[in-house]
mmCIF file of C-alpha atoms and ligand atoms in Angstrom:
data_model
loop_
_atom_site.group_PDB
_atom_site.id
_atom_site.type_symbol
_atom_site.label_atom_id
_atom_site.label_comp_id
_atom_site.label_asym_id
_atom_site.label_seq_id
_atom_site.Cartn_x
_atom_site.Cartn_y
_atom_site.Cartn_z
ATOM 1 C CA MET A 159 127.806 26.308 55.875
ATOM 2 C CA GLY A 160 124.449 26.289 54.132
ATOM 3 C CA ARG A 161 121.367 24.165 53.963
ATOM 4 C CA PRO A 162 122.330 20.489 53.716
ATOM 5 C CA HIS A 163 121.310 19.404 50.222
ATOM 6 C CA GLN A 164 123.164 16.151 49.788
ATOM 7 C CA ILE A 165 124.217 13.202 51.871
ATOM 8 C CA ASP A 166 127.798 11.893 51.555
ATOM 9 C CA ALA A 167 127.173 9.335 48.793
ATOM 10 C CA GLU A 168 130.606 7.777 49.098
ATOM 11 C CA TRP A 169 130.146 7.147 52.822
ATOM 12 C CA LEU A 170 126.719 5.540 52.288
ATOM 13 C CA VAL A 171 127.842 3.210 49.498
ATOM 14 C CA ALA A 172 130.947 2.153 51.460
ATOM 15 C CA ALA A 173 128.854 1.534 54.594
ATOM 16 C CA ILE A 174 126.386 -0.691 52.697
ATOM 17 C CA ASP A 175 129.335 -2.698 51.338
ATOM 18 C CA ARG A 176 131.154 -2.947 54.649
ATOM 19 C CA LEU A 177 128.042 -4.014 56.594
ATOM 20 C CA SER A 178 127.234 -6.724 54.034
ATOM 21 C CA GLU A 179 130.596 -8.363 54.781
ATOM 22 C CA ILE A 180 129.301 -9.396 58.211
ATOM 23 C CA GLY A 181 127.453 -12.686 57.846
ATOM 24 C CA ARG A 182 128.345 -12.870 54.135
ATOM 25 C CA ASP A 183 127.392 -16.200 52.514
ATOM 26 C CA GLN A 184 129.351 -17.901 49.749
ATOM 27 C CA ASN A 185 126.794 -16.918 47.107
ATOM 28 C CA GLY A 186 126.978 -13.242 48.073
ATOM 29 C CA GLY A 187 123.902 -13.239 50.308
ATOM 30 C CA VAL A 188 123.889 -12.260 53.968
ATOM 31 C CA THR A 189 122.820 -14.287 57.007
ATOM 32 C CA ARG A 190 122.448 -12.365 60.257
ATOM 33 C CA LEU A 191 119.858 -14.192 62.312
ATOM 34 C CA PRO A 192 118.674 -12.123 65.278
ATOM 35 C CA PHE A 193 120.968 -12.222 68.335
ATOM 36 C CA SER A 194 123.500 -14.458 66.531
ATOM 37 C CA LEU A 195 127.202 -13.573 66.709
ATOM 38 C CA ASP A 196 127.121 -11.970 63.260
ATOM 39 C CA ASP A 197 123.980 -10.009 64.083
ATOM 40 C CA MET A 198 125.547 -8.606 67.253
ATOM 41 C CA LYS A 199 128.793 -7.865 65.407
ATOM 42 C CA ALA A 200 126.872 -5.900 62.770
ATOM 43 C CA ARG A 201 124.923 -4.047 65.472
ATOM 44 C CA ASP A 202 128.146 -3.043 67.227
ATOM 45 C CA LEU A 203 129.650 -1.766 63.975
ATOM 46 C CA VAL A 204 126.544 0.296 63.187
ATOM 47 C CA SER A 205 126.584 1.762 66.718
ATOM 48 C CA GLU A 206 130.251 2.632 66.225
ATOM 49 C CA TRP A 207 129.341 4.487 63.007
ATOM 50 C CA MET A 208 126.591 6.313 64.898
ATOM 51 C CA ARG A 209 129.125 7.490 67.517
ATOM 52 C CA GLU A 210 131.635 8.523 64.844
ATOM 53 C CA SER A 211 128.841 10.531 63.221
ATOM 54 C CA GLY A 212 128.174 12.498 66.390
ATOM 55 C CA LEU A 213 125.255 10.550 67.849
ATOM 56 C CA SER A 214 125.130 9.470 71.478
ATOM 57 C CA VAL A 215 124.145 5.813 71.486
ATOM 58 C CA VAL A 216 122.221 3.762 74.034
ATOM 59 C CA ARG A 217 121.082 0.158 73.857
ATOM 60 C CA ASP A 218 117.543 -0.013 75.228
ATOM 61 C CA PRO A 219 116.440 -2.932 77.468
ATOM 62 C CA ALA A 220 115.244 -4.903 74.415
ATOM 63 C CA GLY A 221 118.607 -4.523 72.656
ATOM 64 C CA ASN A 222 117.475 -1.821 70.195
ATOM 65 C CA ASP A 223 120.328 0.614 69.525
ATOM 66 C CA ILE A 224 119.261 4.265 69.562
ATOM 67 C CA GLY A 225 121.599 7.056 68.457
ATOM 68 C CA THR A 226 120.505 10.592 69.305
ATOM 69 C CA LEU A 227 121.522 13.906 67.769
ATOM 70 C CA PRO A 228 120.421 16.779 70.035
ATOM 71 C CA GLY A 229 118.004 19.405 68.730
ATOM 72 C CA SER A 230 117.757 23.062 69.686
ATOM 73 C CA GLU A 231 114.512 22.671 71.644
ATOM 74 C CA ALA A 232 113.303 20.446 74.462
ATOM 75 C CA VAL A 233 110.842 18.475 72.327
ATOM 76 C CA SER A 234 110.487 14.780 71.513
ATOM 77 C CA ALA A 235 112.677 13.332 68.779
ATOM 78 C CA ILE A 236 111.990 12.635 65.134
ATOM 79 C CA ALA A 237 112.958 8.964 64.887
ATOM 80 C CA VAL A 238 114.242 7.237 61.769
ATOM 81 C CA GLY A 239 115.344 3.646 61.481
ATOM 82 C CA SER A 240 114.894 0.028 60.493
ATOM 83 C CA HIS A 241 116.708 -3.246 61.250
ATOM 84 C CA THR A 242 120.006 -5.004 60.457
ATOM 85 C CA ASP A 243 118.996 -8.642 61.013
ATOM 86 C CA THR A 244 118.286 -10.699 57.886
ATOM 87 C CA VAL A 245 116.506 -13.872 56.834
ATOM 88 C CA PRO A 246 118.796 -16.866 56.121
ATOM 89 C CA ASN A 247 120.745 -16.062 52.943
ATOM 90 C CA GLY A 248 118.982 -12.731 52.641
ATOM 91 C CA GLY A 249 120.089 -9.567 50.894
ATOM 92 C CA ARG A 250 122.256 -6.548 51.701
ATOM 93 C CA TYR A 251 119.554 -3.879 51.631
ATOM 94 C CA ASP A 252 116.444 -5.125 53.454
ATOM 95 C CA GLY A 253 116.549 -3.237 56.740
ATOM 96 C CA ALA A 254 120.229 -2.264 56.665
ATOM 97 C CA LEU A 255 119.556 0.518 54.154
ATOM 98 C CA GLY A 256 116.960 2.148 56.409
ATOM 99 C CA VAL A 257 119.413 2.382 59.304
ATOM 100 C CA LEU A 258 122.372 3.560 57.209
ATOM 101 C CA VAL A 259 120.431 6.323 55.419
ATOM 102 C CA GLY A 260 119.431 7.619 58.863
ATOM 103 C CA ILE A 261 123.088 7.897 59.846
ATOM 104 C CA ALA A 262 123.943 9.448 56.455
ATOM 105 C CA ALA A 263 121.240 12.097 56.951
ATOM 106 C CA VAL A 264 122.539 12.954 60.424
ATOM 107 C CA ARG A 265 126.077 13.266 59.039
ATOM 108 C CA ALA A 266 124.815 15.692 56.381
ATOM 109 C CA LEU A 267 123.071 17.804 59.032
ATOM 110 C CA LYS A 268 126.221 17.870 61.167
ATOM 111 C CA GLN A 269 128.528 18.660 58.261
ATOM 112 C CA SER A 270 126.436 21.631 57.160
ATOM 113 C CA GLY A 271 126.144 22.881 60.741
ATOM 114 C CA THR A 272 122.354 22.547 60.643
ATOM 115 C CA VAL A 273 120.677 22.100 64.025
ATOM 116 C CA LEU A 274 117.021 21.107 63.791
ATOM 117 C CA ARG A 275 114.534 21.991 66.522
ATOM 118 C CA HIS A 276 113.828 18.328 67.173
ATOM 119 C CA PRO A 277 116.452 15.839 68.254
ATOM 120 C CA ILE A 278 116.945 13.113 65.629
ATOM 121 C CA GLU A 279 117.041 9.488 66.733
ATOM 122 C CA VAL A 280 118.444 6.754 64.509
ATOM 123 C CA ILE A 281 117.043 3.410 65.658
ATOM 124 C CA ASN A 282 118.484 0.008 64.773
ATOM 125 C CA PHE A 283 115.700 -2.367 65.852
ATOM 126 C CA VAL A 284 116.432 -5.955 66.878
ATOM 127 C CA ALA A 285 114.877 -9.022 65.254
ATOM 128 C CA GLU A 286 112.537 -7.608 62.613
ATOM 129 C CA GLU A 287 112.454 -10.667 60.372
ATOM 130 C CA ALA A 288 110.063 -13.515 61.128
ATOM 131 C CA THR A 289 112.966 -15.818 62.068
ATOM 132 C CA LEU A 290 111.557 -15.272 65.570
ATOM 133 C CA PRO A 291 107.787 -15.800 65.963
ATOM 134 C CA GLY A 292 105.878 -12.854 64.520
ATOM 135 C CA GLY A 293 109.041 -10.832 63.780
ATOM 136 C CA THR A 294 109.255 -7.060 64.559
ATOM 137 C CA VAL A 295 110.427 -7.994 68.068
ATOM 138 C CA GLY A 296 112.343 -4.758 68.765
ATOM 139 C CA SER A 297 109.565 -2.446 67.616
ATOM 140 C CA ARG A 298 106.920 -4.486 69.429
ATOM 141 C CA ALA A 299 109.013 -4.279 72.605
ATOM 142 C CA MET A 300 109.278 -0.507 72.120
ATOM 143 C CA THR A 301 105.500 -0.190 71.892
ATOM 144 C CA GLY A 302 104.930 -2.452 74.901
ATOM 145 C CA ALA A 303 103.233 -5.139 72.825
ATOM 146 C CA LEU A 304 105.169 -8.198 74.052
ATOM 147 C CA ALA A 305 103.994 -10.361 76.958
ATOM 148 C CA GLU A 306 106.050 -12.666 79.171
ATOM 149 C CA GLU A 307 104.922 -15.827 77.378
ATOM 150 C CA TYR A 308 106.880 -14.654 74.315
ATOM 151 C CA LEU A 309 110.156 -15.396 76.123
ATOM 152 C CA SER A 310 109.327 -19.095 76.383
ATOM 153 C CA ARG A 311 108.686 -19.517 72.680
ATOM 154 C CA THR A 312 111.330 -21.022 70.409
ATOM 155 C CA GLY A 313 113.516 -18.980 68.083
ATOM 156 C CA TRP A 314 115.355 -19.809 64.850
ATOM 157 C CA ASP A 315 117.141 -22.787 66.404
ATOM 158 C CA ASP A 316 115.863 -24.941 69.266
ATOM 159 C CA ARG A 317 116.779 -22.357 71.927
ATOM 160 C CA LEU A 318 114.069 -20.481 73.774
ATOM 161 C CA ILE A 319 113.903 -16.780 72.951
ATOM 162 C CA SER A 320 114.976 -16.023 76.535
ATOM 163 C CA LYS A 321 118.119 -18.138 76.027
ATOM 164 C CA LEU A 322 118.819 -16.560 72.639
ATOM 165 C CA LEU A 323 118.834 -13.123 74.287
ATOM 166 C CA LEU A 324 120.909 -14.277 77.262
ATOM 167 C CA ASP A 325 123.507 -15.754 74.907
ATOM 168 C CA ALA A 326 123.715 -12.352 73.188
ATOM 169 C CA GLY A 327 124.270 -10.629 76.540
ATOM 170 C CA ILE A 328 120.770 -9.139 76.783
ATOM 171 C CA ASP A 329 118.578 -9.650 79.853
ATOM 172 C CA PRO A 330 115.450 -11.316 78.374
ATOM 173 C CA VAL A 331 112.996 -9.476 80.636
ATOM 174 C CA GLY A 332 114.211 -6.315 78.897
ATOM 175 C CA LEU A 333 111.799 -7.198 76.071
ATOM 176 C CA LEU A 334 108.984 -6.509 78.534
ATOM 177 C CA HIS A 335 110.452 -3.240 79.841
ATOM 178 C CA ALA A 336 111.393 -1.309 76.702
ATOM 179 C CA SER A 337 108.048 0.407 76.136
ATOM 180 C CA ARG A 338 108.111 4.064 75.106
ATOM 181 C CA ALA A 339 104.338 4.350 75.047
ATOM 182 C CA GLU A 340 104.588 6.994 77.811
ATOM 183 C CA SER A 341 107.239 9.098 76.045
ATOM 184 C CA PRO A 342 107.132 8.244 72.345
ATOM 185 C CA PRO A 343 109.130 9.921 69.574
ATOM 186 C CA CYS A 344 107.185 12.719 67.869
ATOM 187 C CA CYS A 345 107.111 10.597 64.700
ATOM 188 C CA PHE A 346 108.840 7.634 63.065
ATOM 189 C CA VAL A 347 110.200 7.419 59.496
ATOM 190 C CA GLU A 348 111.394 4.196 57.873
ATOM 191 C CA LEU A 349 113.078 4.029 54.487
ATOM 192 C CA HIS A 350 113.056 0.509 53.038
ATOM 193 C CA ILE A 351 113.535 -1.287 49.756
ATOM 194 C CA GLU A 352 110.184 -1.780 48.037
ATOM 195 C CA GLN A 353 110.360 -5.609 47.881
ATOM 196 C CA GLY A 354 108.075 -5.390 44.847
ATOM 197 C CA ALA A 355 108.620 -4.307 41.245
ATOM 198 C CA THR A 356 106.195 -1.386 40.919
ATOM 199 C CA LEU A 357 108.755 1.436 41.165
ATOM 200 C CA GLU A 358 111.239 -0.255 38.831
ATOM 201 C CA GLN A 359 108.609 -1.141 36.233
ATOM 202 C CA ARG A 360 107.292 2.415 36.191
ATOM 203 C CA GLY A 361 110.746 4.007 36.287
ATOM 204 C CA ILE A 362 109.966 5.927 39.496
ATOM 205 C CA GLN A 363 112.698 6.868 41.975
ATOM 206 C CA VAL A 364 110.907 6.959 45.333
ATOM 207 C CA GLY A 365 107.753 5.439 46.794
ATOM 208 C CA VAL A 366 105.778 7.441 49.358
ATOM 209 C CA VAL A 367 104.008 4.774 51.394
ATOM 210 C CA GLU A 368 100.379 5.624 52.135
ATOM 211 C CA GLY A 369 99.943 2.732 54.494
ATOM 212 C CA ILE A 370 100.712 -0.865 55.239
ATOM 213 C CA VAL A 371 98.061 -3.277 54.016
ATOM 214 C CA GLY A 372 95.810 -5.227 56.333
ATOM 215 C CA ILE A 373 95.843 -9.000 55.959
ATOM 216 C CA ARG A 374 92.818 -11.236 56.428
ATOM 217 C CA ARG A 375 93.355 -14.989 56.324
ATOM 218 C CA PHE A 376 90.748 -17.719 55.937
ATOM 219 C CA GLU A 377 90.341 -21.432 55.740
ATOM 220 C CA ALA A 378 87.677 -22.558 53.289
ATOM 221 C CA GLU A 379 86.458 -26.077 54.018
ATOM 222 C CA PHE A 380 84.679 -28.367 51.585
ATOM 223 C CA PRO A 381 83.185 -31.668 52.741
ATOM 224 C CA GLY A 382 82.910 -34.699 50.470
ATOM 225 C CA SER A 383 82.937 -38.490 50.688
ATOM 226 C CA ALA A 384 86.179 -40.419 50.497
ATOM 227 C CA ASN A 385 85.765 -43.473 48.305
ATOM 228 C CA HIS A 386 87.600 -45.799 45.928
ATOM 229 C CA ALA A 387 88.964 -43.943 42.897
ATOM 230 C CA GLY A 388 88.580 -47.000 40.651
ATOM 231 C CA THR A 389 85.195 -48.411 41.556
ATOM 232 C CA THR A 390 83.089 -45.281 42.192
ATOM 233 C CA PRO A 391 81.380 -44.062 38.986
ATOM 234 C CA MET A 392 81.819 -40.378 38.161
ATOM 235 C CA ALA A 393 78.118 -39.665 38.571
ATOM 236 C CA SER A 394 77.940 -40.947 42.143
ATOM 237 C CA ARG A 395 80.990 -39.185 43.579
ATOM 238 C CA ASP A 396 81.057 -36.504 46.240
ATOM 239 C CA ASP A 397 84.528 -35.066 45.534
ATOM 240 C CA ALA A 398 85.578 -32.378 48.039
ATOM 241 C CA LEU A 399 88.474 -31.092 45.915
ATOM 242 C CA ARG A 400 86.259 -30.583 42.840
ATOM 243 C CA LYS A 401 84.010 -28.374 44.986
ATOM 244 C CA ALA A 402 87.020 -26.395 46.194
ATOM 245 C CA ALA A 403 88.683 -26.017 42.782
ATOM 246 C CA PRO A 404 86.558 -23.122 41.382
ATOM 247 C CA ILE A 405 87.347 -21.061 44.501
ATOM 248 C CA ILE A 406 90.968 -20.684 43.355
ATOM 249 C CA GLU A 407 89.680 -18.707 40.356
ATOM 250 C CA SER A 408 87.066 -16.920 42.486
ATOM 251 C CA VAL A 409 89.757 -15.552 44.821
ATOM 252 C CA ALA A 410 91.731 -14.203 41.859
ATOM 253 C CA SER A 411 88.681 -12.564 40.303
ATOM 254 C CA ILE A 412 87.538 -11.042 43.627
ATOM 255 C CA ALA A 413 91.021 -9.524 44.037
ATOM 256 C CA VAL A 414 91.042 -8.140 40.488
ATOM 257 C CA ARG A 415 87.529 -6.743 40.877
ATOM 258 C CA LEU A 416 88.483 -4.947 44.125
ATOM 259 C CA ASN A 417 91.831 -3.807 42.689
ATOM 260 C CA THR A 418 93.774 -5.543 45.457
ATOM 261 C CA VAL A 419 95.543 -8.884 45.985
ATOM 262 C CA GLY A 420 94.213 -12.293 47.003
ATOM 263 C CA THR A 421 95.939 -15.663 47.130
ATOM 264 C CA VAL A 422 95.105 -19.312 47.655
ATOM 265 C CA GLY A 423 98.430 -20.363 49.143
ATOM 266 C CA THR A 424 97.674 -23.801 50.565
ATOM 267 C CA VAL A 425 95.534 -26.783 49.610
ATOM 268 C CA ARG A 426 95.019 -29.627 52.057
ATOM 269 C CA VAL A 427 93.280 -32.750 50.850
ATOM 270 C CA VAL A 428 92.144 -35.602 53.085
ATOM 271 C CA PRO A 429 93.146 -38.386 52.835
ATOM 272 C CA ASN A 430 95.535 -37.088 50.128
ATOM 273 C CA ALA A 431 96.083 -40.302 48.202
ATOM 274 C CA PRO A 432 96.028 -40.766 44.409
ATOM 275 C CA ASN A 433 93.614 -43.700 44.582
ATOM 276 C CA VAL A 434 91.063 -42.097 46.919
ATOM 277 C CA ILE A 435 88.391 -39.527 46.034
ATOM 278 C CA PRO A 436 89.058 -36.520 48.309
ATOM 279 C CA GLY A 437 86.781 -36.658 51.334
ATOM 280 C CA HIS A 438 87.733 -33.250 52.626
ATOM 281 C CA ALA A 439 89.491 -30.202 51.136
ATOM 282 C CA ILE A 440 90.716 -27.078 52.904
ATOM 283 C CA LEU A 441 92.052 -24.011 51.095
ATOM 284 C CA GLY A 442 94.285 -21.461 52.881
ATOM 285 C CA ILE A 443 93.290 -18.037 51.543
ATOM 286 C CA GLU A 444 94.363 -14.462 52.221
ATOM 287 C CA PHE A 445 93.392 -11.011 51.020
ATOM 288 C CA ARG A 446 95.478 -7.857 51.556
ATOM 289 C CA ALA A 447 94.229 -4.290 51.155
ATOM 290 C CA LEU A 448 94.820 -0.797 52.463
ATOM 291 C CA GLU A 449 91.105 -0.264 53.202
ATOM 292 C CA SER A 450 89.206 -2.282 55.814
ATOM 293 C CA ALA A 451 86.065 -1.810 53.699
ATOM 294 C CA LEU A 452 87.723 -3.666 50.803
ATOM 295 C CA LEU A 453 88.682 -6.516 53.116
ATOM 296 C CA ASP A 454 85.056 -6.642 54.334
ATOM 297 C CA GLU A 455 83.828 -6.811 50.759
ATOM 298 C CA ALA A 456 86.351 -9.510 49.836
ATOM 299 C CA THR A 457 85.226 -11.504 52.883
ATOM 300 C CA SER A 458 81.588 -11.329 51.909
ATOM 301 C CA LEU A 459 82.238 -12.232 48.242
ATOM 302 C CA LEU A 460 84.420 -15.163 49.325
ATOM 303 C CA ASP A 461 81.750 -16.335 51.756
ATOM 304 C CA THR A 462 79.095 -16.276 49.021
ATOM 305 C CA ALA A 463 81.329 -18.119 46.536
ATOM 306 C CA CYS A 464 82.254 -20.833 49.046
ATOM 307 C CA ARG A 465 78.652 -21.410 50.132
ATOM 308 C CA ALA A 466 77.582 -21.711 46.490
ATOM 309 C CA ALA A 467 80.329 -24.315 46.004
ATOM 310 C CA GLY A 468 79.126 -26.363 48.988
ATOM 311 C CA GLY A 469 81.706 -25.212 51.542
ATOM 312 C CA HIS A 470 82.143 -22.600 54.236
ATOM 313 C CA ILE A 471 84.836 -20.173 55.404
ATOM 314 C CA LYS A 472 86.462 -19.618 58.778
ATOM 315 C CA GLN A 473 88.482 -16.437 59.417
ATOM 316 C CA VAL A 474 91.813 -17.411 61.008
ATOM 317 C CA SER A 475 93.482 -14.016 61.395
ATOM 318 C CA ASN A 476 92.809 -10.342 60.810
ATOM 319 C CA LYS A 477 95.564 -7.712 60.789
ATOM 320 C CA ALA A 478 94.073 -4.260 60.305
ATOM 321 C CA PRO A 479 95.604 -1.894 57.730
ATOM 322 C CA VAL A 480 97.845 0.854 59.143
ATOM 323 C CA ARG A 481 97.527 4.267 57.496
ATOM 324 C CA SER A 482 100.521 6.592 57.232
ATOM 325 C CA ASP A 483 100.196 9.957 58.954
ATOM 326 C CA PRO A 484 98.857 12.452 56.354
ATOM 327 C CA ARG A 485 101.018 15.330 57.707
ATOM 328 C CA MET A 486 104.094 13.180 57.183
ATOM 329 C CA LEU A 487 103.040 12.340 53.623
ATOM 330 C CA LEU A 488 102.813 16.076 52.883
ATOM 331 C CA ALA A 489 106.321 16.536 54.322
ATOM 332 C CA PHE A 490 107.558 13.665 52.127
ATOM 333 C CA ASP A 491 105.948 15.246 49.054
ATOM 334 C CA ARG A 492 107.786 18.493 49.855
ATOM 335 C CA ALA A 493 111.047 16.567 50.227
ATOM 336 C CA VAL A 494 110.502 14.825 46.883
ATOM 337 C CA ALA A 495 109.886 18.209 45.205
ATOM 338 C CA GLU A 496 112.965 19.697 46.900
ATOM 339 C CA CYS A 497 115.099 16.850 45.487
ATOM 340 C CA GLY A 498 113.475 17.031 42.034
ATOM 341 C CA VAL A 499 112.861 13.283 41.857
ATOM 342 C CA THR A 500 109.893 11.226 40.663
ATOM 343 C CA SER A 501 107.643 9.618 43.260
ATOM 344 C CA LEU A 502 104.544 7.476 43.584
ATOM 345 C CA HIS A 503 102.065 7.184 46.445
ATOM 346 C CA MET A 504 101.659 3.463 47.050
ATOM 347 C CA PRO A 505 100.747 0.868 49.689
ATOM 348 C CA SER A 506 103.219 -1.471 51.338
ATOM 349 C CA GLY A 507 102.267 -5.099 50.838
ATOM 350 C CA ALA A 508 104.668 -6.263 53.558
ATOM 351 C CA GLY A 509 104.836 -5.539 57.288
ATOM 352 C CA HIS A 510 107.644 -3.421 58.787
ATOM 353 C CA ASP A 511 108.787 -1.964 62.120
ATOM 354 C CA ALA A 512 106.911 1.227 61.153
ATOM 355 C CA MET A 513 103.635 -0.718 61.345
ATOM 356 C CA CYS A 514 104.309 -1.461 65.031
ATOM 357 C CA MET A 515 105.510 2.072 65.804
ATOM 358 C CA ALA A 516 102.110 3.310 64.575
ATOM 359 C CA ASP A 517 100.777 2.153 67.972
ATOM 360 C CA ILE A 518 102.687 4.911 69.785
ATOM 361 C CA CYS A 519 103.405 7.702 67.265
ATOM 362 C CA PRO A 520 102.665 9.012 63.761
ATOM 363 C CA GLN A 521 104.624 7.035 61.154
ATOM 364 C CA ALA A 522 105.252 6.872 57.423
ATOM 365 C CA MET A 523 107.650 5.108 55.075
ATOM 366 C CA LEU A 524 109.688 5.779 51.950
ATOM 367 C CA PHE A 525 110.551 3.078 49.407
ATOM 368 C CA VAL A 526 113.438 2.804 46.963
ATOM 369 C CA PRO A 527 113.188 0.458 43.939
ATOM 370 C CA SER A 528 114.112 -3.234 44.227
ATOM 371 C CA LYS A 529 115.622 -4.814 41.112
ATOM 372 C CA ASP A 530 113.057 -7.241 39.639
ATOM 373 C CA GLY A 531 111.093 -6.841 42.868
ATOM 374 C CA ILE A 532 113.342 -9.403 44.566
ATOM 375 C CA SER A 533 114.023 -9.446 48.315
ATOM 376 C CA HIS A 534 114.817 -11.977 51.046
ATOM 377 C CA ALA A 535 117.285 -13.473 48.555
ATOM 378 C CA PHE A 536 120.974 -13.063 47.784
ATOM 379 C CA HIS A 537 120.284 -11.249 44.494
ATOM 380 C CA GLU A 538 118.275 -8.514 46.225
ATOM 381 C CA TYR A 539 119.615 -5.277 44.686
ATOM 382 C CA SER A 540 119.059 -1.542 44.677
ATOM 383 C CA SER A 541 121.666 0.490 42.782
ATOM 384 C CA PRO A 542 123.953 2.971 44.572
ATOM 385 C CA GLU A 543 122.121 5.800 42.744
ATOM 386 C CA GLN A 544 118.740 4.533 43.955
ATOM 387 C CA CYS A 545 119.989 4.288 47.553
ATOM 388 C CA ILE A 546 121.599 7.751 47.395
ATOM 389 C CA THR A 547 118.421 9.301 45.957
ATOM 390 C CA GLY A 548 116.380 7.711 48.741
ATOM 391 C CA ALA A 549 118.814 8.988 51.366
ATOM 392 C CA ASN A 550 118.647 12.534 49.976
ATOM 393 C CA VAL A 551 114.842 12.463 50.044
ATOM 394 C CA LEU A 552 115.007 11.200 53.633
ATOM 395 C CA LEU A 553 117.343 14.073 54.570
ATOM 396 C CA GLN A 554 114.931 16.646 53.132
ATOM 397 C CA ALA A 555 112.025 14.790 54.767
ATOM 398 C CA LEU A 556 113.643 15.176 58.205
ATOM 399 C CA ILE A 557 114.033 18.908 57.582
ATOM 400 C CA ALA A 558 110.396 19.161 56.426
ATOM 401 C CA LEU A 559 109.154 17.146 59.430
ATOM 402 C CA ASP A 560 111.031 19.493 61.756
ATOM 403 C CA SER A 561 108.564 22.232 60.804
ATOM 404 C CA THR A 562 105.572 19.859 60.517
ATOM 405 C CA PHE A 563 105.559 18.867 64.170
ATOM 406 C CA ILE A 564 105.599 21.232 67.129
HETATM 407 ZN ZN1 ZN B 724 112.951 -5.245 56.342
#
């Protein structure tokens, strides 16, 4: 038995297919809302595959399933994982792929008789999608970030989150007692579909994620005077929406200038009637970037533009960017070279469980291409070859990480 070079491609492709049958919609999409019957059924099947593959599996107090392969030394585990819940009528790959490639990598290690120094954990997190408030429930529970009030919020139907968990056979207070902040894994790796079109458009096989972007959201308010749309001459109007309008272009040009992304996603007009001059207009704006300094600059440019247009901005939320661990990126680069595949260092524009795990351990992510950049939809697709390539890079990454961390 030699060095494990390849995962069992047939097993991985069959597992993706089999898992997508649970919660399958008529149009080919998948609906596994967190803690629903189908979600729990899928979780049980994945845990069964973990056991078959030689992992010992525990369900932590929050419901996260953790399969462990022992290492040769008494050190903390290298953790790899993602989630198997989906959005309504979601795809087959978002989340599920990241869990299944972890199992495939462990199987390859076992089959070649390779024992790494570190134990390997494969984690199937609960409730990553934002079908529950804020999403990333399992990873937030694991980092100790959830407070008791979360249990009395409402989930994807009218049940409280505490009831949703109870109905799935999980003691709700477990969400508050699943923290591993005191004994974290030595690092966390998540492979995920890109959910954007960069890799596909550039014909690149694997994305090495440098970090998860920070998100800053604003409301820009513009005052005016509501008045009759027929009897008020153009020259004597104070139209709030006309003041706000140029800001839509300003946001786009600020984003282009800073080489990042910015969006005006909502427009609220008061009173919002076709025969009334807008008396008040509020734009919902966000910028995303990997550097806090860029977000600061975007904020100041937006502030200047809004003041000049007769309005003002209010910051409504601020999620800081999360940088990937540089040692892990080096290990990923080695893995990419070992596999002889093309790769690109890139940011993640979406949040993931890895972003939460960054609170307790070093983390980094790998991306595989998404066809047409589509996700959270039934036609989400990554080809078997793309998934297999990603899994092989992950396998080599685990081997590289084993010598990266003490
Ligand atoms: Zn996901």
